[in-house]
PDB file of C-alpha atoms in Angstrom:
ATOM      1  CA  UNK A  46      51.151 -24.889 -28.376  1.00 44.00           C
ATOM      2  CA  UNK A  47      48.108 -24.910 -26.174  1.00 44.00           C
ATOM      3  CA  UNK A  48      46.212 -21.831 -25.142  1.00 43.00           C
ATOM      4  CA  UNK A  49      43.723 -21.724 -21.853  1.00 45.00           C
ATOM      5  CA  UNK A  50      41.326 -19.629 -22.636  1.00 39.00           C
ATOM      6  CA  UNK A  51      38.334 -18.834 -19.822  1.00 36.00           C
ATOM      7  CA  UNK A  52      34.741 -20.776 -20.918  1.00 37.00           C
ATOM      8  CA  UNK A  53      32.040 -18.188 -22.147  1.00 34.00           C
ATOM      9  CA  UNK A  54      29.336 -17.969 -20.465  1.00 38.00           C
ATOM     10  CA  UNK A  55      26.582 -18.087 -22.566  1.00 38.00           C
ATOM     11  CA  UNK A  56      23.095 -16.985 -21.712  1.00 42.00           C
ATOM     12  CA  UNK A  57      20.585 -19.258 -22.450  1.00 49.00           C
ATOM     13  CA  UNK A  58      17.778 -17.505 -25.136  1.00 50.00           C
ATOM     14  CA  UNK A  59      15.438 -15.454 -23.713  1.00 54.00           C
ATOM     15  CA  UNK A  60      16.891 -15.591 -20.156  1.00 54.00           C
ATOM     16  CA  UNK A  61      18.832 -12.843 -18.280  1.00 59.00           C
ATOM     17  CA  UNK A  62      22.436 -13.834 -17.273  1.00 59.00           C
ATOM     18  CA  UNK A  63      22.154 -11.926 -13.725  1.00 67.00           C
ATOM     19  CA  UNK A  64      19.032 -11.437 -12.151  1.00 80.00           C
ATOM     20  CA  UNK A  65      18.112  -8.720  -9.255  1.00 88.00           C
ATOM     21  CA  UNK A  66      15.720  -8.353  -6.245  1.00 92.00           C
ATOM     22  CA  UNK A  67      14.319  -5.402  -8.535  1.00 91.00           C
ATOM     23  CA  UNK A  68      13.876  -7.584 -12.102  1.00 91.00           C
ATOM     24  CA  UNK A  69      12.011  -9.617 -10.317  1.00 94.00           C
ATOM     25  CA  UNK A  70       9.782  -7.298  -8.451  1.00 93.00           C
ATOM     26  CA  UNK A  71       9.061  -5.385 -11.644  1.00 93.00           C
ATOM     27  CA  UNK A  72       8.401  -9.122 -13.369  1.00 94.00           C
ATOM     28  CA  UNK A  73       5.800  -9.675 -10.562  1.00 93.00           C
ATOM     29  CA  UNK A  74       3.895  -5.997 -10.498  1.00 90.00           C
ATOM     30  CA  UNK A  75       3.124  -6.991 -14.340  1.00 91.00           C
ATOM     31  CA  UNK A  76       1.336 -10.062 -13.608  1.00 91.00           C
ATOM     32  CA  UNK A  77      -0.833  -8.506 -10.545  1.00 86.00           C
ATOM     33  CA  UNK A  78      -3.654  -6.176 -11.261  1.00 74.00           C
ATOM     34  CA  UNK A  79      -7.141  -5.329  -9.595  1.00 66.00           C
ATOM     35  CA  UNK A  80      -8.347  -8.785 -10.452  1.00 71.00           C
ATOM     36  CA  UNK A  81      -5.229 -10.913 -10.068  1.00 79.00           C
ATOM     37  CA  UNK A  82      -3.285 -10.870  -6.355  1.00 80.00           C
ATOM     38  CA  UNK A  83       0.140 -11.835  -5.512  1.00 83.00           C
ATOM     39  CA  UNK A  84      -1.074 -14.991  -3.547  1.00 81.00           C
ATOM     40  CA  UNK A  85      -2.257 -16.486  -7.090  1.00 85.00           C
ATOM     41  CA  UNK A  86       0.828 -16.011  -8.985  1.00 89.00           C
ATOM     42  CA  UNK A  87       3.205 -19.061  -9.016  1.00 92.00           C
ATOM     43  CA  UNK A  88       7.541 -19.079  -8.749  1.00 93.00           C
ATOM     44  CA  UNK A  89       7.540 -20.460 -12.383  1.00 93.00           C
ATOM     45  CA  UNK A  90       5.309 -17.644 -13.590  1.00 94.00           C
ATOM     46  CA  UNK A  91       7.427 -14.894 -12.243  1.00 95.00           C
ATOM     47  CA  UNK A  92      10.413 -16.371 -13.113  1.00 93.00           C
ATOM     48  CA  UNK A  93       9.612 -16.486 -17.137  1.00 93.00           C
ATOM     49  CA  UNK A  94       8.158 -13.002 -16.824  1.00 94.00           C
ATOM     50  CA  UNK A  95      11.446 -11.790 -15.195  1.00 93.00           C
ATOM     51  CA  UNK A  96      13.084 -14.282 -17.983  1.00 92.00           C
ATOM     52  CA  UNK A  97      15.032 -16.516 -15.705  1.00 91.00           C
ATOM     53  CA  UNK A  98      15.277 -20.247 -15.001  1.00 90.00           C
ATOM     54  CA  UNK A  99      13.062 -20.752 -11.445  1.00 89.00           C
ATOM     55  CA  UNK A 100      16.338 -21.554  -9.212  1.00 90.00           C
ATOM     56  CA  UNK A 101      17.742 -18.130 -10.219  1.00 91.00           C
ATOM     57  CA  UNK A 102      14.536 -16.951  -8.029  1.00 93.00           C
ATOM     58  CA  UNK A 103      15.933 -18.244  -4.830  1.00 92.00           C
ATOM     59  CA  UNK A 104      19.139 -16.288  -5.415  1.00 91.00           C
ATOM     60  CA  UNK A 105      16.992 -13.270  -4.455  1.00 93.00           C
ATOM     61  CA  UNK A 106      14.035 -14.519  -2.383  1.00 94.00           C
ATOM     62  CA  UNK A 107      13.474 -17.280  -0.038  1.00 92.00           C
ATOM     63  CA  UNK A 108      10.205 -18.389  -1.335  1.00 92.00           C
ATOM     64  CA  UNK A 109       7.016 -16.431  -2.974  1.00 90.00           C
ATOM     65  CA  UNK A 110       6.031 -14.738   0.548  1.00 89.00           C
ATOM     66  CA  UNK A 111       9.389 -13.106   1.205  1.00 92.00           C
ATOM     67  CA  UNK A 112       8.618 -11.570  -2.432  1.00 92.00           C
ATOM     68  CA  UNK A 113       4.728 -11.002  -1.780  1.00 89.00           C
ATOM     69  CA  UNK A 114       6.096  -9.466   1.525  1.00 90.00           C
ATOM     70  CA  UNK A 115       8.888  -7.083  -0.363  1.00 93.00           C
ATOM     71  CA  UNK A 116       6.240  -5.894  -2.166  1.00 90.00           C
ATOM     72  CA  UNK A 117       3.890  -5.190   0.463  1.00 90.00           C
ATOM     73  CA  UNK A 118       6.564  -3.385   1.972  1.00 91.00           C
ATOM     74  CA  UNK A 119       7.539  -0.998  -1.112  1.00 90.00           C
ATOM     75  CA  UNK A 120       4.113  -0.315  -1.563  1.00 87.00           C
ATOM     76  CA  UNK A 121       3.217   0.965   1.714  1.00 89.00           C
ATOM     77  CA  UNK A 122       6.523   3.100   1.930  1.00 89.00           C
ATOM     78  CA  UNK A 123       5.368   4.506  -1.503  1.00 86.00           C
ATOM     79  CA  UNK A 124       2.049   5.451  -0.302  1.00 86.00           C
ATOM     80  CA  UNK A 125       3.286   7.272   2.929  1.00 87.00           C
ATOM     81  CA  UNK A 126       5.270   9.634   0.627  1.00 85.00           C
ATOM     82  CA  UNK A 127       2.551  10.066  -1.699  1.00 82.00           C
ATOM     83  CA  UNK A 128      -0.686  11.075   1.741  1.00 84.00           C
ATOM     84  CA  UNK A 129       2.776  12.427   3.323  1.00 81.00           C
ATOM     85  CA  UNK A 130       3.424  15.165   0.928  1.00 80.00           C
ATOM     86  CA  UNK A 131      -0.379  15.902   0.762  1.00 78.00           C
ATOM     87  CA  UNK A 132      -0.638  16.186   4.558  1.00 75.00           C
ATOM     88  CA  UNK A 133       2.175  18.838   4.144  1.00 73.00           C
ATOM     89  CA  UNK A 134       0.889  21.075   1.827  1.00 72.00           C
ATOM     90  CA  UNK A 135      -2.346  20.966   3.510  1.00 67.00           C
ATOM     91  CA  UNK A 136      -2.987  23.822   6.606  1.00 61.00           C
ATOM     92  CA  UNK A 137      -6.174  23.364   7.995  1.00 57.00           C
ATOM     93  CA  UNK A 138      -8.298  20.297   9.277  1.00 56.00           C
ATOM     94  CA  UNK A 139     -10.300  20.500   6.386  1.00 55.00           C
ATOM     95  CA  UNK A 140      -7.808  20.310   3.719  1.00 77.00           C
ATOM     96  CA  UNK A 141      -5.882  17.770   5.504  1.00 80.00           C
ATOM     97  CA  UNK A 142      -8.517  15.252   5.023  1.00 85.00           C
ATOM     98  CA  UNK A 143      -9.652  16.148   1.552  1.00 86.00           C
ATOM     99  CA  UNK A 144      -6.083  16.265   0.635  1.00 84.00           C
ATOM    100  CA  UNK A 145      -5.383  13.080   1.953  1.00 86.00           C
ATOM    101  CA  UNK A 146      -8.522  11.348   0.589  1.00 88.00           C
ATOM    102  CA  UNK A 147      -7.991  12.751  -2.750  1.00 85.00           C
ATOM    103  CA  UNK A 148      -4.471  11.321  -3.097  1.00 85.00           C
ATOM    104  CA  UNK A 149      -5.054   8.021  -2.163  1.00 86.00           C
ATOM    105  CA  UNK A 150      -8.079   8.393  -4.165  1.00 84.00           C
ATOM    106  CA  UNK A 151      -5.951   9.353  -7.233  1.00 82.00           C
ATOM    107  CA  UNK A 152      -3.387   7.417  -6.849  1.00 82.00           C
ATOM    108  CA  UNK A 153      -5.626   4.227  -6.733  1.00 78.00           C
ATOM    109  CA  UNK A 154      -7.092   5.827 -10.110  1.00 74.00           C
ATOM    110  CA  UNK A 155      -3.582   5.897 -11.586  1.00 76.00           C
ATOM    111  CA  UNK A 156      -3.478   1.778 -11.866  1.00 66.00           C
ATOM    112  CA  UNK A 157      -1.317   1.920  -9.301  1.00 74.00           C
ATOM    113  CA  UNK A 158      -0.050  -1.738  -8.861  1.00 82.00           C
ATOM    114  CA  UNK A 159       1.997  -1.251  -5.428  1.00 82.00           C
ATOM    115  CA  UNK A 160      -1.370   0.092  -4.033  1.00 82.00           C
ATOM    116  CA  UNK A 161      -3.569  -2.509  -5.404  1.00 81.00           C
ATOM    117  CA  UNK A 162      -0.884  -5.138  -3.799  1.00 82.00           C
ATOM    118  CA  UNK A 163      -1.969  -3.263  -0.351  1.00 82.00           C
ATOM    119  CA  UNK A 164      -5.446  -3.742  -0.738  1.00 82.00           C
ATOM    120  CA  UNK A 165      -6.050  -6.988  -2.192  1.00 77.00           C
ATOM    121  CA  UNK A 166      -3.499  -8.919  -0.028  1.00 75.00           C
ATOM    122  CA  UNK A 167      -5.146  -7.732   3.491  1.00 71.00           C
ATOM    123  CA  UNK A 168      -7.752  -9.617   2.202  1.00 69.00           C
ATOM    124  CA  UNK A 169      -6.849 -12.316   0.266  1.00 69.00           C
ATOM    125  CA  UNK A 170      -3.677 -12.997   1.246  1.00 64.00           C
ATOM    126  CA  UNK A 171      -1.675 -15.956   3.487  1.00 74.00           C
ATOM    127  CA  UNK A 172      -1.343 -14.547   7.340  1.00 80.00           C
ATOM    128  CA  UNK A 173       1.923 -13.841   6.615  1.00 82.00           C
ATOM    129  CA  UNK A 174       0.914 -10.840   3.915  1.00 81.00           C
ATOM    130  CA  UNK A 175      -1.809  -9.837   6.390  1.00 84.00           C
ATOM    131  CA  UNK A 176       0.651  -9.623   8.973  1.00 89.00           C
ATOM    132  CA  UNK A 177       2.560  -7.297   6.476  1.00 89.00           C
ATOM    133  CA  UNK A 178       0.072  -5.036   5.212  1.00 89.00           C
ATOM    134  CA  UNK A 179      -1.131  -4.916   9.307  1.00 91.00           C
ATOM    135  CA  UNK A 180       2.526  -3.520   9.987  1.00 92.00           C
ATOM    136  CA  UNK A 181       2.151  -0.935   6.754  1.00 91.00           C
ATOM    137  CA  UNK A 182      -1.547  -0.024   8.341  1.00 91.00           C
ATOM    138  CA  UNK A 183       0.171   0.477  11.685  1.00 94.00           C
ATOM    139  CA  UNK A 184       2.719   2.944  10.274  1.00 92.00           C
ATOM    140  CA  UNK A 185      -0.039   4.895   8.659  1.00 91.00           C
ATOM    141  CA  UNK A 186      -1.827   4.842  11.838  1.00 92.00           C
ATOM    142  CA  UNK A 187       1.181   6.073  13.833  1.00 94.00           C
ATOM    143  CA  UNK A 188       2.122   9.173  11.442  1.00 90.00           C
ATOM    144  CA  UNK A 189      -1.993   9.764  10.893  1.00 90.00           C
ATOM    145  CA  UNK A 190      -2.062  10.326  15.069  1.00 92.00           C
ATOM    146  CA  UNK A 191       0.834  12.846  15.486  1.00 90.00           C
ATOM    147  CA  UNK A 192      -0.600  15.036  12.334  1.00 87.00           C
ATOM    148  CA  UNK A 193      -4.118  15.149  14.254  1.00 90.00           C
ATOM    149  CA  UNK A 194      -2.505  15.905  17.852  1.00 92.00           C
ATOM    150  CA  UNK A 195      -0.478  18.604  16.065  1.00 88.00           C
ATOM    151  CA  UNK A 196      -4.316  19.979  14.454  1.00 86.00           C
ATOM    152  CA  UNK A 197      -5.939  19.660  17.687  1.00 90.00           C
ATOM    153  CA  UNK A 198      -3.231  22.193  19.482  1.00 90.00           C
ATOM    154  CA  UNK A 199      -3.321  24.138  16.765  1.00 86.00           C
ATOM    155  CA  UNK A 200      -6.674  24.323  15.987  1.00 85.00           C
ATOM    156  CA  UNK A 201      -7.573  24.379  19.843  1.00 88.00           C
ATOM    157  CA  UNK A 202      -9.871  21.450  19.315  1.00 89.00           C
ATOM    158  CA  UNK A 203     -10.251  18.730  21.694  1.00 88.00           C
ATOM    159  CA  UNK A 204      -8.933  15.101  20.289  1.00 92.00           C
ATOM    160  CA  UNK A 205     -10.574  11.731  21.292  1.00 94.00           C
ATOM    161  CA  UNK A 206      -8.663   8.677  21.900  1.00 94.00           C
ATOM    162  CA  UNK A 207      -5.770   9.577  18.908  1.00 94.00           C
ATOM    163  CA  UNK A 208      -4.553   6.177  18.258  1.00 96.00           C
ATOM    164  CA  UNK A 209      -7.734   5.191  18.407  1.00 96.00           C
ATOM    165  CA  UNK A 210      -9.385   7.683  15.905  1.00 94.00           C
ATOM    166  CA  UNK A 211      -6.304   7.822  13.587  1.00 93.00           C
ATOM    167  CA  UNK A 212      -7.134   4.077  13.312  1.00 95.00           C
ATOM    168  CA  UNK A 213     -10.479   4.394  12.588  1.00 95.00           C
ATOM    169  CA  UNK A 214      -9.871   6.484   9.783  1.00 93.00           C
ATOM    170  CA  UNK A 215      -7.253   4.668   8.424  1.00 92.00           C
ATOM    171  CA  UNK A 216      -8.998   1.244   8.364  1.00 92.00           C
ATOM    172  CA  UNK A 217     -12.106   2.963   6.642  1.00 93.00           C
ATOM    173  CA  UNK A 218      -9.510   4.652   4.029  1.00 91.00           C
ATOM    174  CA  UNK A 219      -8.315   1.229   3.167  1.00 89.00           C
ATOM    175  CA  UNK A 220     -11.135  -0.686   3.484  1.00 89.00           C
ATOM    176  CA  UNK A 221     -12.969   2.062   0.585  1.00 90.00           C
ATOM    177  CA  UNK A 222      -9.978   1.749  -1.387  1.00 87.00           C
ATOM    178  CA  UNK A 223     -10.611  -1.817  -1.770  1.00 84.00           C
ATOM    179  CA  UNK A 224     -13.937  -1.116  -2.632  1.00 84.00           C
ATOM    180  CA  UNK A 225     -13.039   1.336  -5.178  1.00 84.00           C
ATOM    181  CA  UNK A 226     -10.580  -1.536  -6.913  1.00 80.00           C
ATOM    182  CA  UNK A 227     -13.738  -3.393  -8.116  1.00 77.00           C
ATOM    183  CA  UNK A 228     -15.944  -0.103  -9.526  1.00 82.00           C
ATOM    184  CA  UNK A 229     -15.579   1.803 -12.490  1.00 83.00           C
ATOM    185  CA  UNK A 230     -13.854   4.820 -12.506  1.00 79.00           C
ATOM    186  CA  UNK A 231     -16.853   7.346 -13.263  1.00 85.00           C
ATOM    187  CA  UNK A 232     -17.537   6.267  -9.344  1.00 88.00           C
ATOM    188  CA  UNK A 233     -14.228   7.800  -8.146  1.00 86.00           C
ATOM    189  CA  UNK A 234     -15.307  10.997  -7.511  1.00 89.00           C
ATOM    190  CA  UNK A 235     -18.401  10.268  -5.479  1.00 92.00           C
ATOM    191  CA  UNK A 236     -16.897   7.731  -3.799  1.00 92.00           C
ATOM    192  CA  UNK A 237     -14.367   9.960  -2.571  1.00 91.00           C
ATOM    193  CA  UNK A 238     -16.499  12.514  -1.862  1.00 93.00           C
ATOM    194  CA  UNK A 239     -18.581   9.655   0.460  1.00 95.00           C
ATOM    195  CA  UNK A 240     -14.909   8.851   2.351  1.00 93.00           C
ATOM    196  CA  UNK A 241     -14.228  12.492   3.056  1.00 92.00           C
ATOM    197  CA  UNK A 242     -17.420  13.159   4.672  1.00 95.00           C
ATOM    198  CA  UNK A 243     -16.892   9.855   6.343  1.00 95.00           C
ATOM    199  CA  UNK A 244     -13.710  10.996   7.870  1.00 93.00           C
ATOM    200  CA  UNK A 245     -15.069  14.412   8.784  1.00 92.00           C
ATOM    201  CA  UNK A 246     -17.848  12.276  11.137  1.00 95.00           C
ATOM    202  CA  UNK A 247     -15.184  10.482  12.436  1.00 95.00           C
ATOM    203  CA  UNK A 248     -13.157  13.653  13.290  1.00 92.00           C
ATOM    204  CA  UNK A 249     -16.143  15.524  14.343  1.00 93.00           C
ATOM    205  CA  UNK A 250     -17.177  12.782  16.819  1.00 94.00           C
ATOM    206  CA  UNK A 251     -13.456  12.801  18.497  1.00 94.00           C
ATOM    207  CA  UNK A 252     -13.889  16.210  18.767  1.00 92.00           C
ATOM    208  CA  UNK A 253     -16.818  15.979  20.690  1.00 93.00           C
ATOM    209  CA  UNK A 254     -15.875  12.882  22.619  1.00 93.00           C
ATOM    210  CA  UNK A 255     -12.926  15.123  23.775  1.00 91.00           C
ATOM    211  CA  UNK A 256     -15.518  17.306  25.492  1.00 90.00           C
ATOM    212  CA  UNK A 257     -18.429  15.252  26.622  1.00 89.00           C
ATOM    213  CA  UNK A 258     -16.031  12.225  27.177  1.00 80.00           C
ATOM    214  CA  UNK A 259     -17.068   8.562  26.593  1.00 72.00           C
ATOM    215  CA  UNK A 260     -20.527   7.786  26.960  1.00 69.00           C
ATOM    216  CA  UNK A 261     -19.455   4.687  28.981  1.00 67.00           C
ATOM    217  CA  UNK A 262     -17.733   6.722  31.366  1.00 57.00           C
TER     218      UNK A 262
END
């Protein structure tokens, strides 16, 4: 009497049977830090992190820039949510930019990995994460402009150039934060406290511009 019985699958040791888009994100955020960047990590490394064999990788991702890109991607919708909800519960030009320096400011000091991916691959990275954290930069840019025309009416300020200005700030944001990556963190708080009175130039000067109009003009 013969039986068929269906062949068990067995898992080789130490590997994961099935593997997902999000195992091997959260194998890659491990490996990066403040000093290491997505562009130096390697498929195989990843892969035994995530504790998989490296074709399993390509079962999820195309290659390591569609995951450097994912990334990139998560972290900037992360970070919107996180200045977002600080814009919100701020009501006033002034606590709109404190509030939104001091969370970014925070949430780098949190050893926030997502964030640090944002800042070290606009630098660092192949053009294809620049292009990436360029698109996250313009989103920023584009939600950072309505929230300082809606100030400006409300406020009855004038209002410079907003894509322009929104840009500035953003840019300077960013470019500090990557600063901040490589200093202790005793130097948070006057560093932050250097980027909001940055910001407040920047704000003051489009509110004048908006009156005197551009010197070149």
């Amino acid at each position: 009497m013969s039986t068929n019985l269906s062949p068990v699958q067995v898992a080789t040791p130490g590997r994961k049977p099935v593997i997902s888009r999000e195992d091997i994100m959260t194998a890659a955020l491990k490996l990066v830090g403040p000093h290491r960047s997505v562009s130096s990590l390697s498929l195989r490394e990843v892969a035994r992190e995530a504790g998989i064999a490296p074709n399993s990788f390509y079962r999820q991702f195309r290659d390591m820039d569609e995951l450097a890109v994912a990334l990139i991607e998560r972290a900037g919708a992360s970070l919107r949510q996180i200045i977002g909800e600080a814009r919100q519960r701020a009501t006033a030009d002034r606590s709109v930019v404190r509030g939104s320096v001091e969370a970014f400011m925070e949430q780098l000091h949190t050893d926030d990995r997502l964030l640090q991916i944002l800042l070290r691959e606009g630098t660092v990275g192949s053009s294809a994460f620049k292009q990436a954290v360029d698109k996250q930069l313009n989103f920023f840019e584009e939600e950072l402009k309505l929230d300082l025309i809606r100030l400006a009416e409300a406020n009855k300020t004038g209002l410079f150039e907003p894509a322009l200005t929104a840009k500035a700030i953003t840019r300077l944001v960013f470019t500090m934060g990557a600063t901040a990556m490589d200093l202790p963190q005793d130097k948070y708080t006057e560093l932050t406290e250097q980027v909001v009175l940055m910001v407040r130039m920047i704000v003051t000067g489009t509110q004048t511009l908006a009156v005197t109009g551009s010197p070149d003009r």
